[in-house]
Amino acid sequence: MLDARFLTRNGMTARQLAAELLNQRTDSRLPRIRDYAERLGVGNGTVQAALQLLESAGAVQTEARGHLGTYLRAVDRAGLWQLAGLGTMLAAMPLPYSRRYEGLATGLREAFEDAEIPFALTFMRGAQVRLDALLAGRADLIVVSRLAFEEFGEDYPIAQLADLGARTFVGAHGVLLRAGASLDDPGLAVAVDTSSVDQQRLTRLVFAERPVRYVETSYMQLGELFRRGEVDATVWNLDEIHQHIDEEVTTIPFDEVTSTDLAGRNSSAVLAARADASSALDVVRDRLSAELVTRTQQAVLTGDRLPSY
């Protein structure tokens, strides 16, 4: 429950000031009281009282250094975040069914903890489902591929917070063929997951000029469809193949049948938010370490660290 002191006029200003201070570096000089007053539309005395209130709550410690001004000696960013009323950042990412996704989830949690930003993960299958959750306000951030982000960005008001780089979303996609089948066989039954922007686009790209029949499915059904002989081919994330397909299949690396650039854009993970989101996202953008995310993900992939999310 919020301290009653923060419900007063001075307290409300303190909450606004908390948001202003989130990005202030420790041991840096604070703006002048009158600068804050102008920015927040209140009097100098109100700002002074608000700063004292934040200090008494243990959210910040300041030090007056005479003509040099006032400096921020220490800061509890999690405390400031809470006082600013920003709540927990909820990020939606793919289901953690591969070690790569487990590593990504672990890296995101570690990076948000390091940035002292309250954080939680939710898992949703399909980039379109995650986008819908973002636009409806059921998630603050989403993880999608660079390919999906670029496609969504043409029609929806979303903004990039971070591009985590190649092989952070998937290691690689490949074309899967039933044993004995060929890409040039007429009438191939090709599995396509319409909930996945990436898989649907890549599959239709590979088979666009071939006389095939599309079979709508999901990755959860893929192994069974191959086992029953109901599909002959698809494009899929190679990180998952051994977990979902027991049948013998031929794998053709995706970059052998399409452009290397497209394959690379599909492998990169992008952290995205609504374009009109609050200033809290400026804090996330400035404080979140993409390098820590990817370093932690790599440690999970190599087995040097257990997943923890």
PDB file of C-alpha atoms in Angstrom:
ATOM      1  CA  MET A   1       0.000   0.000   0.000  1.00  0.00           C
ATOM      2  CA  LEU A   2       1.266   3.464  -0.886  1.00  0.00           C
ATOM      3  CA  ASP A   3       2.425   5.599   2.053  1.00  0.00           C
ATOM      4  CA  ALA A   4      -0.292   8.190   2.817  1.00  0.00           C
ATOM      5  CA  ARG A   5       2.339  10.955   2.585  1.00  0.00           C
ATOM      6  CA  PHE A   6       2.486  10.343  -1.161  1.00  0.00           C
ATOM      7  CA  LEU A   7      -1.210  11.133  -1.557  1.00  0.00           C
ATOM      8  CA  THR A   8      -0.770  14.772  -0.548  1.00  0.00           C
ATOM      9  CA  ARG A   9       0.071  17.607  -2.977  1.00  0.00           C
ATOM     10  CA  ASN A  10       3.738  17.332  -2.076  1.00  0.00           C
ATOM     11  CA  GLY A  11       3.461  13.562  -2.330  1.00  0.00           C
ATOM     12  CA  MET A  12       2.006  13.668  -5.826  1.00  0.00           C
ATOM     13  CA  THR A  13       4.867  15.918  -6.893  1.00  0.00           C
ATOM     14  CA  ALA A  14       7.281  13.466  -5.252  1.00  0.00           C
ATOM     15  CA  ARG A  15       5.850  10.693  -7.417  1.00  0.00           C
ATOM     16  CA  GLN A  16       6.396  12.791 -10.549  1.00  0.00           C
ATOM     17  CA  LEU A  17       9.890  13.599  -9.343  1.00  0.00           C
ATOM     18  CA  ALA A  18      10.537   9.887  -8.799  1.00  0.00           C
ATOM     19  CA  ALA A  19       9.934   9.292 -12.500  1.00  0.00           C
ATOM     20  CA  GLU A  20      12.300  12.171 -13.360  1.00  0.00           C
ATOM     21  CA  LEU A  21      15.052  10.714 -11.164  1.00  0.00           C
ATOM     22  CA  LEU A  22      14.902   7.166 -12.507  1.00  0.00           C
ATOM     23  CA  ASN A  23      17.535   7.852 -15.151  1.00  0.00           C
ATOM     24  CA  GLN A  24      19.713  10.110 -13.027  1.00  0.00           C
ATOM     25  CA  ARG A  25      23.146   8.564 -12.584  1.00  0.00           C
ATOM     26  CA  THR A  26      24.584   8.132  -9.109  1.00  0.00           C
ATOM     27  CA  ASP A  27      27.057  10.893  -8.177  1.00  0.00           C
ATOM     28  CA  SER A  28      25.732  13.159 -10.924  1.00  0.00           C
ATOM     29  CA  ARG A  29      24.581  16.726 -10.455  1.00  0.00           C
ATOM     30  CA  LEU A  30      20.820  17.202 -10.156  1.00  0.00           C
ATOM     31  CA  PRO A  31      18.986  19.861 -12.167  1.00  0.00           C
ATOM     32  CA  ARG A  32      18.142  22.994 -10.195  1.00  0.00           C
ATOM     33  CA  ILE A  33      15.001  23.091  -8.067  1.00  0.00           C
ATOM     34  CA  ARG A  34      13.516  25.794 -10.292  1.00  0.00           C
ATOM     35  CA  ASP A  35      14.168  23.642 -13.369  1.00  0.00           C
ATOM     36  CA  TYR A  36      12.153  20.809 -11.835  1.00  0.00           C
ATOM     37  CA  ALA A  37       9.474  23.302 -10.770  1.00  0.00           C
ATOM     38  CA  GLU A  38       9.067  24.573 -14.332  1.00  0.00           C
ATOM     39  CA  ARG A  39       9.012  21.055 -15.725  1.00  0.00           C
ATOM     40  CA  LEU A  40       6.405  19.817 -13.243  1.00  0.00           C
ATOM     41  CA  GLY A  41       4.330  23.010 -13.124  1.00  0.00           C
ATOM     42  CA  VAL A  42       4.637  23.572  -9.352  1.00  0.00           C
ATOM     43  CA  GLY A  43       6.419  25.959  -6.999  1.00  0.00           C
ATOM     44  CA  ASN A  44      10.032  25.692  -5.826  1.00  0.00           C
ATOM     45  CA  GLY A  45       8.915  24.918  -2.280  1.00  0.00           C
ATOM     46  CA  THR A  46       6.763  22.024  -3.474  1.00  0.00           C
ATOM     47  CA  VAL A  47       9.697  20.502  -5.328  1.00  0.00           C
ATOM     48  CA  GLN A  48      11.938  20.929  -2.281  1.00  0.00           C
ATOM     49  CA  ALA A  49       9.357  19.227  -0.060  1.00  0.00           C
ATOM     50  CA  ALA A  50       8.903  16.433  -2.625  1.00  0.00           C
ATOM     51  CA  LEU A  51      12.645  15.765  -2.743  1.00  0.00           C
ATOM     52  CA  GLN A  52      12.794  15.642   1.056  1.00  0.00           C
ATOM     53  CA  LEU A  53       9.902  13.181   1.009  1.00  0.00           C
ATOM     54  CA  LEU A  54      11.769  10.899  -1.383  1.00  0.00           C
ATOM     55  CA  GLU A  55      14.819  11.073   0.863  1.00  0.00           C
ATOM     56  CA  SER A  56      12.814  10.242   3.971  1.00  0.00           C
ATOM     57  CA  ALA A  57      11.359   7.229   2.156  1.00  0.00           C
ATOM     58  CA  GLY A  58      14.884   5.984   1.385  1.00  0.00           C
ATOM     59  CA  ALA A  59      14.423   6.270  -2.375  1.00  0.00           C
ATOM     60  CA  VAL A  60      17.308   8.713  -2.845  1.00  0.00           C
ATOM     61  CA  GLN A  61      20.172  10.328  -0.944  1.00  0.00           C
ATOM     62  CA  THR A  62      21.428  13.738  -2.048  1.00  0.00           C
ATOM     63  CA  GLU A  63      24.401  15.884  -1.059  1.00  0.00           C
ATOM     64  CA  ALA A  64      24.655  19.666  -1.320  1.00  0.00           C
ATOM     65  CA  ARG A  65      28.102  20.703  -2.588  1.00  0.00           C
ATOM     66  CA  GLY A  66      27.892  24.452  -2.261  1.00  0.00           C
ATOM     67  CA  HIS A  67      28.260  26.365  -5.505  1.00  0.00           C
ATOM     68  CA  LEU A  68      28.677  23.031  -7.362  1.00  0.00           C
ATOM     69  CA  GLY A  69      25.012  22.230  -6.742  1.00  0.00           C
ATOM     70  CA  THR A  70      23.224  19.164  -5.365  1.00  0.00           C
ATOM     71  CA  TYR A  71      24.396  15.671  -6.271  1.00  0.00           C
ATOM     72  CA  LEU A  72      22.676  12.288  -6.179  1.00  0.00           C
ATOM     73  CA  ARG A  73      24.692  10.143  -3.773  1.00  0.00           C
ATOM     74  CA  ALA A  74      22.561   6.976  -3.786  1.00  0.00           C
ATOM     75  CA  VAL A  75      19.353   5.770  -5.367  1.00  0.00           C
ATOM     76  CA  ASP A  76      16.900   2.895  -4.905  1.00  0.00           C
ATOM     77  CA  ARG A  77      15.625   2.591  -8.471  1.00  0.00           C
ATOM     78  CA  ALA A  78      13.133  -0.145  -7.662  1.00  0.00           C
ATOM     79  CA  GLY A  79      11.744   2.134  -4.949  1.00  0.00           C
ATOM     80  CA  LEU A  80      11.576   5.091  -7.340  1.00  0.00           C
ATOM     81  CA  TRP A  81       9.872   2.933  -9.945  1.00  0.00           C
ATOM     82  CA  GLN A  82       7.207   1.895  -7.445  1.00  0.00           C
ATOM     83  CA  LEU A  83       6.681   5.441  -6.153  1.00  0.00           C
ATOM     84  CA  ALA A  84       6.325   6.685  -9.727  1.00  0.00           C
ATOM     85  CA  GLY A  85       3.412   4.257 -10.095  1.00  0.00           C
ATOM     86  CA  LEU A  86       4.963   2.466 -13.053  1.00  0.00           C
ATOM     87  CA  GLY A  87       4.169  -1.061 -11.908  1.00  0.00           C
ATOM     88  CA  THR A  88       5.724  -4.288 -13.145  1.00  0.00           C
ATOM     89  CA  MET A  89       6.879  -4.476 -16.751  1.00  0.00           C
ATOM     90  CA  LEU A  90       5.204  -7.496 -18.330  1.00  0.00           C
ATOM     91  CA  ALA A  91       6.950  -8.926 -21.395  1.00  0.00           C
ATOM     92  CA  ALA A  92       5.361 -11.511 -23.689  1.00  0.00           C
ATOM     93  CA  MET A  93       7.689 -13.895 -25.488  1.00  0.00           C
ATOM     94  CA  PRO A  94       7.413 -17.249 -27.290  1.00  0.00           C
ATOM     95  CA  LEU A  95       6.830 -20.416 -25.287  1.00  0.00           C
ATOM     96  CA  PRO A  96      10.178 -21.572 -23.824  1.00  0.00           C
ATOM     97  CA  TYR A  97      10.197 -24.906 -25.670  1.00  0.00           C
ATOM     98  CA  SER A  98      13.803 -24.594 -26.869  1.00  0.00           C
ATOM     99  CA  ARG A  99      17.019 -24.016 -24.978  1.00  0.00           C
ATOM    100  CA  ARG A 100      17.486 -20.801 -26.971  1.00  0.00           C
ATOM    101  CA  TYR A 101      14.171 -19.409 -25.724  1.00  0.00           C
ATOM    102  CA  GLU A 102      14.956 -20.539 -22.175  1.00  0.00           C
ATOM    103  CA  GLY A 103      18.239 -18.662 -22.451  1.00  0.00           C
ATOM    104  CA  LEU A 104      16.460 -15.586 -23.785  1.00  0.00           C
ATOM    105  CA  ALA A 105      13.965 -15.646 -20.921  1.00  0.00           C
ATOM    106  CA  THR A 106      16.810 -16.044 -18.418  1.00  0.00           C
ATOM    107  CA  GLY A 107      18.762 -13.197 -20.005  1.00  0.00           C
ATOM    108  CA  LEU A 108      15.799 -10.833 -20.000  1.00  0.00           C
ATOM    109  CA  ARG A 109      15.063 -11.507 -16.348  1.00  0.00           C
ATOM    110  CA  GLU A 110      18.698 -10.969 -15.368  1.00  0.00           C
ATOM    111  CA  ALA A 111      18.998  -7.737 -17.370  1.00  0.00           C
ATOM    112  CA  PHE A 112      15.815  -6.263 -15.889  1.00  0.00           C
ATOM    113  CA  GLU A 113      16.949  -7.198 -12.386  1.00  0.00           C
ATOM    114  CA  ASP A 114      20.314  -5.590 -13.078  1.00  0.00           C
ATOM    115  CA  ALA A 115      18.480  -2.436 -14.245  1.00  0.00           C
ATOM    116  CA  GLU A 116      16.365  -2.557 -11.051  1.00  0.00           C
ATOM    117  CA  ILE A 117      13.136  -2.541 -13.043  1.00  0.00           C
ATOM    118  CA  PRO A 118      10.274  -4.743 -11.733  1.00  0.00           C
ATOM    119  CA  PHE A 119       9.698  -7.373 -14.396  1.00  0.00           C
ATOM    120  CA  ALA A 120       7.618 -10.430 -15.233  1.00  0.00           C
ATOM    121  CA  LEU A 121       7.344 -12.750 -18.213  1.00  0.00           C
ATOM    122  CA  THR A 122       4.318 -14.257 -19.883  1.00  0.00           C
ATOM    123  CA  PHE A 123       4.498 -16.789 -22.689  1.00  0.00           C
ATOM    124  CA  MET A 124       2.314 -16.690 -25.801  1.00  0.00           C
ATOM    125  CA  ARG A 125       2.587 -18.764 -28.964  1.00  0.00           C
ATOM    126  CA  GLY A 126       2.519 -16.733 -32.167  1.00  0.00           C
ATOM    127  CA  ALA A 127       3.811 -13.247 -32.911  1.00  0.00           C
ATOM    128  CA  GLN A 128       0.320 -12.028 -33.873  1.00  0.00           C
ATOM    129  CA  VAL A 129      -1.035 -13.140 -30.489  1.00  0.00           C
ATOM    130  CA  ARG A 130       1.747 -11.256 -28.706  1.00  0.00           C
ATOM    131  CA  LEU A 131       1.138  -8.154 -30.827  1.00  0.00           C
ATOM    132  CA  ASP A 132      -2.584  -8.240 -30.022  1.00  0.00           C
ATOM    133  CA  ALA A 133      -1.752  -8.465 -26.292  1.00  0.00           C
ATOM    134  CA  LEU A 134       0.592  -5.474 -26.595  1.00  0.00           C
ATOM    135  CA  LEU A 135      -1.920  -3.296 -28.423  1.00  0.00           C
ATOM    136  CA  ALA A 136      -4.698  -4.261 -25.983  1.00  0.00           C
ATOM    137  CA  GLY A 137      -2.541  -3.310 -22.990  1.00  0.00           C
ATOM    138  CA  ARG A 138      -2.244  -6.873 -21.669  1.00  0.00           C
ATOM    139  CA  ALA A 139       1.549  -6.705 -22.101  1.00  0.00           C
ATOM    140  CA  ASP A 140       4.023  -3.823 -21.921  1.00  0.00           C
ATOM    141  CA  LEU A 141       6.689  -5.394 -24.112  1.00  0.00           C
ATOM    142  CA  ILE A 142       6.856  -8.212 -26.645  1.00  0.00           C
ATOM    143  CA  VAL A 143       9.637 -10.315 -28.110  1.00  0.00           C
ATOM    144  CA  VAL A 144       9.354 -10.988 -31.849  1.00  0.00           C
ATOM    145  CA  SER A 145      11.763 -11.616 -34.694  1.00  0.00           C
ATOM    146  CA  ARG A 146      13.225  -8.711 -36.665  1.00  0.00           C
ATOM    147  CA  LEU A 147      11.240 -10.017 -39.646  1.00  0.00           C
ATOM    148  CA  ALA A 148       7.917  -9.905 -37.761  1.00  0.00           C
ATOM    149  CA  PHE A 149       8.709  -6.503 -36.234  1.00  0.00           C
ATOM    150  CA  GLU A 150       9.333  -4.985 -39.644  1.00  0.00           C
ATOM    151  CA  GLU A 151       6.117  -6.461 -41.003  1.00  0.00           C
ATOM    152  CA  PHE A 152       4.047  -5.293 -38.010  1.00  0.00           C
ATOM    153  CA  GLY A 153       5.639  -1.850 -38.100  1.00  0.00           C
ATOM    154  CA  GLU A 154       4.077  -1.188 -41.489  1.00  0.00           C
ATOM    155  CA  ASP A 155       0.564  -1.317 -40.030  1.00  0.00           C
ATOM    156  CA  TYR A 156       0.753  -0.947 -36.245  1.00  0.00           C
ATOM    157  CA  PRO A 157       2.071   1.753 -33.855  1.00  0.00           C
ATOM    158  CA  ILE A 158       4.971  -0.140 -32.301  1.00  0.00           C
ATOM    159  CA  ALA A 159       8.515   0.926 -31.452  1.00  0.00           C
ATOM    160  CA  GLN A 160      11.782  -0.951 -30.996  1.00  0.00           C
ATOM    161  CA  LEU A 161      13.459  -0.925 -27.603  1.00  0.00           C
ATOM    162  CA  ALA A 162      16.307  -3.256 -28.496  1.00  0.00           C
ATOM    163  CA  ASP A 163      17.539  -5.532 -31.288  1.00  0.00           C
ATOM    164  CA  LEU A 164      19.411  -8.377 -29.615  1.00  0.00           C
ATOM    165  CA  GLY A 165      21.221  -9.512 -32.756  1.00  0.00           C
ATOM    166  CA  ALA A 166      21.558 -12.591 -34.927  1.00  0.00           C
ATOM    167  CA  ARG A 167      20.674 -16.031 -33.528  1.00  0.00           C
ATOM    168  CA  THR A 168      18.946 -14.632 -30.432  1.00  0.00           C
ATOM    169  CA  PHE A 169      15.424 -15.495 -31.626  1.00  0.00           C
ATOM    170  CA  VAL A 170      16.189 -18.730 -33.485  1.00  0.00           C
ATOM    171  CA  GLY A 171      19.405 -20.429 -34.467  1.00  0.00           C
ATOM    172  CA  ALA A 172      18.196 -21.037 -38.012  1.00  0.00           C
ATOM    173  CA  HIS A 173      15.186 -22.151 -39.994  1.00  0.00           C
ATOM    174  CA  GLY A 174      15.294 -25.008 -42.441  1.00  0.00           C
ATOM    175  CA  VAL A 175      13.091 -26.692 -45.000  1.00  0.00           C
ATOM    176  CA  LEU A 176      11.927 -30.095 -43.764  1.00  0.00           C
ATOM    177  CA  LEU A 177      11.079 -32.805 -46.287  1.00  0.00           C
ATOM    178  CA  ARG A 178       9.560 -36.217 -45.693  1.00  0.00           C
ATOM    179  CA  ALA A 179      12.190 -38.892 -46.338  1.00  0.00           C
ATOM    180  CA  GLY A 180      12.316 -39.616 -50.050  1.00  0.00           C
ATOM    181  CA  ALA A 181      10.496 -36.412 -51.056  1.00  0.00           C
ATOM    182  CA  SER A 182      11.947 -33.613 -53.163  1.00  0.00           C
ATOM    183  CA  LEU A 183      11.236 -29.895 -53.297  1.00  0.00           C
ATOM    184  CA  ASP A 184      10.414 -30.359 -56.957  1.00  0.00           C
ATOM    185  CA  ASP A 185       7.744 -33.029 -56.392  1.00  0.00           C
ATOM    186  CA  PRO A 186       4.345 -31.750 -57.591  1.00  0.00           C
ATOM    187  CA  GLY A 187       1.463 -31.622 -55.123  1.00  0.00           C
ATOM    188  CA  LEU A 188       3.507 -31.588 -51.914  1.00  0.00           C
ATOM    189  CA  ALA A 189       1.405 -31.169 -48.746  1.00  0.00           C
ATOM    190  CA  VAL A 190       3.105 -28.273 -46.958  1.00  0.00           C
ATOM    191  CA  ALA A 191       2.436 -27.475 -43.278  1.00  0.00           C
ATOM    192  CA  VAL A 192       1.931 -23.784 -42.481  1.00  0.00           C
ATOM    193  CA  ASP A 193       1.294 -22.244 -39.042  1.00  0.00           C
ATOM    194  CA  THR A 194      -0.920 -19.206 -39.605  1.00  0.00           C
ATOM    195  CA  SER A 195      -0.384 -18.005 -36.020  1.00  0.00           C
ATOM    196  CA  SER A 196       3.316 -17.480 -36.745  1.00  0.00           C
ATOM    197  CA  VAL A 197       4.162 -14.486 -38.928  1.00  0.00           C
ATOM    198  CA  ASP A 198       7.687 -15.805 -39.471  1.00  0.00           C
ATOM    199  CA  GLN A 199       6.831 -19.392 -40.299  1.00  0.00           C
ATOM    200  CA  GLN A 200       3.932 -18.479 -42.575  1.00  0.00           C
ATOM    201  CA  ARG A 201       5.910 -15.897 -44.542  1.00  0.00           C
ATOM    202  CA  LEU A 202       8.995 -18.066 -44.902  1.00  0.00           C
ATOM    203  CA  THR A 203       7.008 -21.133 -45.915  1.00  0.00           C
ATOM    204  CA  ARG A 204       5.031 -19.307 -48.571  1.00  0.00           C
ATOM    205  CA  LEU A 205       8.236 -17.694 -49.833  1.00  0.00           C
ATOM    206  CA  VAL A 206       9.993 -21.033 -50.322  1.00  0.00           C
ATOM    207  CA  PHE A 207       7.015 -22.725 -51.977  1.00  0.00           C
ATOM    208  CA  ALA A 208       5.516 -19.722 -53.817  1.00  0.00           C
ATOM    209  CA  GLU A 209       6.511 -20.945 -57.277  1.00  0.00           C
ATOM    210  CA  ARG A 210       5.798 -24.618 -56.636  1.00  0.00           C
ATOM    211  CA  PRO A 211       2.496 -26.495 -57.124  1.00  0.00           C
ATOM    212  CA  VAL A 212       1.836 -27.410 -53.483  1.00  0.00           C
ATOM    213  CA  ARG A 213      -1.131 -27.810 -51.134  1.00  0.00           C
ATOM    214  CA  TYR A 214      -1.004 -25.975 -47.801  1.00  0.00           C
ATOM    215  CA  VAL A 215      -2.090 -27.689 -44.585  1.00  0.00           C
ATOM    216  CA  GLU A 216      -2.780 -25.372 -41.630  1.00  0.00           C
ATOM    217  CA  THR A 217      -1.226 -26.628 -38.414  1.00  0.00           C
ATOM    218  CA  SER A 218       0.839 -25.634 -35.361  1.00  0.00           C
ATOM    219  CA  TYR A 219       4.270 -26.764 -34.244  1.00  0.00           C
ATOM    220  CA  MET A 220       2.574 -28.952 -31.612  1.00  0.00           C
ATOM    221  CA  GLN A 221       0.916 -31.008 -34.374  1.00  0.00           C
ATOM    222  CA  LEU A 222       3.825 -31.113 -36.780  1.00  0.00           C
ATOM    223  CA  GLY A 223       5.363 -34.396 -35.616  1.00  0.00           C
ATOM    224  CA  GLU A 224       2.038 -36.205 -35.692  1.00  0.00           C
ATOM    225  CA  LEU A 225       1.251 -34.937 -39.199  1.00  0.00           C
ATOM    226  CA  PHE A 226       4.604 -36.171 -40.510  1.00  0.00           C
ATOM    227  CA  ARG A 227       4.079 -39.482 -38.714  1.00  0.00           C
ATOM    228  CA  ARG A 228       0.669 -39.949 -40.339  1.00  0.00           C
ATOM    229  CA  GLY A 229       2.002 -38.960 -43.736  1.00  0.00           C
ATOM    230  CA  GLU A 230      -0.425 -36.020 -43.918  1.00  0.00           C
ATOM    231  CA  VAL A 231       2.320 -33.476 -44.696  1.00  0.00           C
ATOM    232  CA  ASP A 232       5.387 -33.755 -46.884  1.00  0.00           C
ATOM    233  CA  ALA A 233       7.238 -30.549 -46.145  1.00  0.00           C
ATOM    234  CA  THR A 234       7.401 -27.343 -44.118  1.00  0.00           C
ATOM    235  CA  VAL A 235       9.781 -24.618 -42.945  1.00  0.00           C
ATOM    236  CA  TRP A 236      10.634 -24.815 -39.262  1.00  0.00           C
ATOM    237  CA  ASN A 237      12.872 -23.585 -36.475  1.00  0.00           C
ATOM    238  CA  LEU A 238      15.737 -26.082 -36.364  1.00  0.00           C
ATOM    239  CA  ASP A 239      16.119 -25.522 -32.614  1.00  0.00           C
ATOM    240  CA  GLU A 240      12.878 -27.469 -32.123  1.00  0.00           C
ATOM    241  CA  ILE A 241      13.028 -30.292 -34.633  1.00  0.00           C
ATOM    242  CA  HIS A 242      14.280 -33.098 -32.398  1.00  0.00           C
ATOM    243  CA  GLN A 243      11.708 -32.217 -29.741  1.00  0.00           C
ATOM    244  CA  HIS A 244       8.712 -32.473 -32.081  1.00  0.00           C
ATOM    245  CA  ILE A 245       9.580 -34.809 -34.962  1.00  0.00           C
ATOM    246  CA  ASP A 246      10.549 -38.446 -34.541  1.00  0.00           C
ATOM    247  CA  GLU A 247      10.124 -39.376 -38.195  1.00  0.00           C
ATOM    248  CA  GLU A 248      13.061 -39.343 -40.570  1.00  0.00           C
ATOM    249  CA  VAL A 249      13.143 -36.048 -42.439  1.00  0.00           C
ATOM    250  CA  THR A 250      15.584 -34.303 -44.747  1.00  0.00           C
ATOM    251  CA  THR A 251      16.666 -30.831 -43.623  1.00  0.00           C
ATOM    252  CA  ILE A 252      17.748 -28.131 -46.074  1.00  0.00           C
ATOM    253  CA  PRO A 253      19.290 -25.034 -44.415  1.00  0.00           C
ATOM    254  CA  PHE A 254      17.051 -22.061 -45.070  1.00  0.00           C
ATOM    255  CA  ASP A 255      19.802 -19.856 -46.457  1.00  0.00           C
ATOM    256  CA  GLU A 256      20.263 -22.361 -49.292  1.00  0.00           C
ATOM    257  CA  VAL A 257      16.764 -21.641 -50.625  1.00  0.00           C
ATOM    258  CA  THR A 258      16.401 -17.917 -49.886  1.00  0.00           C
ATOM    259  CA  SER A 259      18.502 -14.820 -49.209  1.00  0.00           C
ATOM    260  CA  THR A 260      21.007 -14.756 -46.362  1.00  0.00           C
ATOM    261  CA  ASP A 261      19.659 -11.329 -45.376  1.00  0.00           C
ATOM    262  CA  LEU A 262      16.141 -12.663 -44.888  1.00  0.00           C
ATOM    263  CA  ALA A 263      17.411 -15.618 -42.878  1.00  0.00           C
ATOM    264  CA  GLY A 264      19.406 -13.236 -40.652  1.00  0.00           C
ATOM    265  CA  ARG A 265      16.462 -10.900 -40.050  1.00  0.00           C
ATOM    266  CA  ASN A 266      14.382 -13.859 -39.021  1.00  0.00           C
ATOM    267  CA  SER A 267      16.972 -15.025 -36.474  1.00  0.00           C
ATOM    268  CA  SER A 268      17.251 -11.720 -34.551  1.00  0.00           C
ATOM    269  CA  ALA A 269      15.077 -11.050 -31.487  1.00  0.00           C
ATOM    270  CA  VAL A 270      13.544  -7.579 -31.127  1.00  0.00           C
ATOM    271  CA  LEU A 271      12.110  -6.198 -27.891  1.00  0.00           C
ATOM    272  CA  ALA A 272       9.204  -3.929 -28.854  1.00  0.00           C
ATOM    273  CA  ALA A 273       6.603  -1.718 -27.183  1.00  0.00           C
ATOM    274  CA  ARG A 274       3.671   0.469 -28.142  1.00  0.00           C
ATOM    275  CA  ALA A 275       4.862   3.640 -29.846  1.00  0.00           C
ATOM    276  CA  ASP A 276       2.672   5.787 -27.574  1.00  0.00           C
ATOM    277  CA  ALA A 277       3.777   4.086 -24.346  1.00  0.00           C
ATOM    278  CA  SER A 278       4.771   5.953 -21.191  1.00  0.00           C
ATOM    279  CA  SER A 279       8.105   7.518 -20.318  1.00  0.00           C
ATOM    280  CA  ALA A 280       8.843   4.363 -18.344  1.00  0.00           C
ATOM    281  CA  LEU A 281      10.014   2.875 -21.611  1.00  0.00           C
ATOM    282  CA  ASP A 282      12.676   5.547 -21.907  1.00  0.00           C
ATOM    283  CA  VAL A 283      14.045   4.191 -18.642  1.00  0.00           C
ATOM    284  CA  VAL A 284      13.969   0.645 -20.022  1.00  0.00           C
ATOM    285  CA  ARG A 285      15.711   1.738 -23.229  1.00  0.00           C
ATOM    286  CA  ASP A 286      18.429   3.611 -21.359  1.00  0.00           C
ATOM    287  CA  ARG A 287      19.078   1.112 -18.555  1.00  0.00           C
ATOM    288  CA  LEU A 288      18.521  -2.306 -20.088  1.00  0.00           C
ATOM    289  CA  SER A 289      21.739  -4.042 -21.146  1.00  0.00           C
ATOM    290  CA  ALA A 290      21.232  -5.977 -24.387  1.00  0.00           C
ATOM    291  CA  GLU A 291      24.763  -7.339 -23.962  1.00  0.00           C
ATOM    292  CA  LEU A 292      23.797  -8.878 -20.601  1.00  0.00           C
ATOM    293  CA  VAL A 293      20.740 -10.505 -22.198  1.00  0.00           C
ATOM    294  CA  THR A 294      22.767 -12.118 -24.973  1.00  0.00           C
ATOM    295  CA  ARG A 295      25.669 -13.101 -22.725  1.00  0.00           C
ATOM    296  CA  THR A 296      23.295 -14.862 -20.348  1.00  0.00           C
ATOM    297  CA  GLN A 297      21.454 -16.545 -23.213  1.00  0.00           C
ATOM    298  CA  GLN A 298      24.738 -17.869 -24.570  1.00  0.00           C
ATOM    299  CA  ALA A 299      25.703 -19.238 -21.146  1.00  0.00           C
ATOM    300  CA  VAL A 300      22.416 -21.171 -21.045  1.00  0.00           C
ATOM    301  CA  LEU A 301      22.977 -22.478 -24.595  1.00  0.00           C
ATOM    302  CA  THR A 302      26.462 -23.761 -23.759  1.00  0.00           C
ATOM    303  CA  GLY A 303      25.287 -25.331 -20.505  1.00  0.00           C
ATOM    304  CA  ASP A 304      27.412 -23.040 -18.345  1.00  0.00           C
ATOM    305  CA  ARG A 305      24.254 -21.772 -16.665  1.00  0.00           C
ATOM    306  CA  LEU A 306      20.909 -23.313 -15.802  1.00  0.00           C
ATOM    307  CA  PRO A 307      17.780 -21.571 -17.107  1.00  0.00           C
ATOM    308  CA  SER A 308      16.063 -19.450 -14.476  1.00  0.00           C
ATOM    309  CA  TYR A 309      13.034 -17.366 -15.323  1.00  0.00           C
TER     310      TYR A 309
END
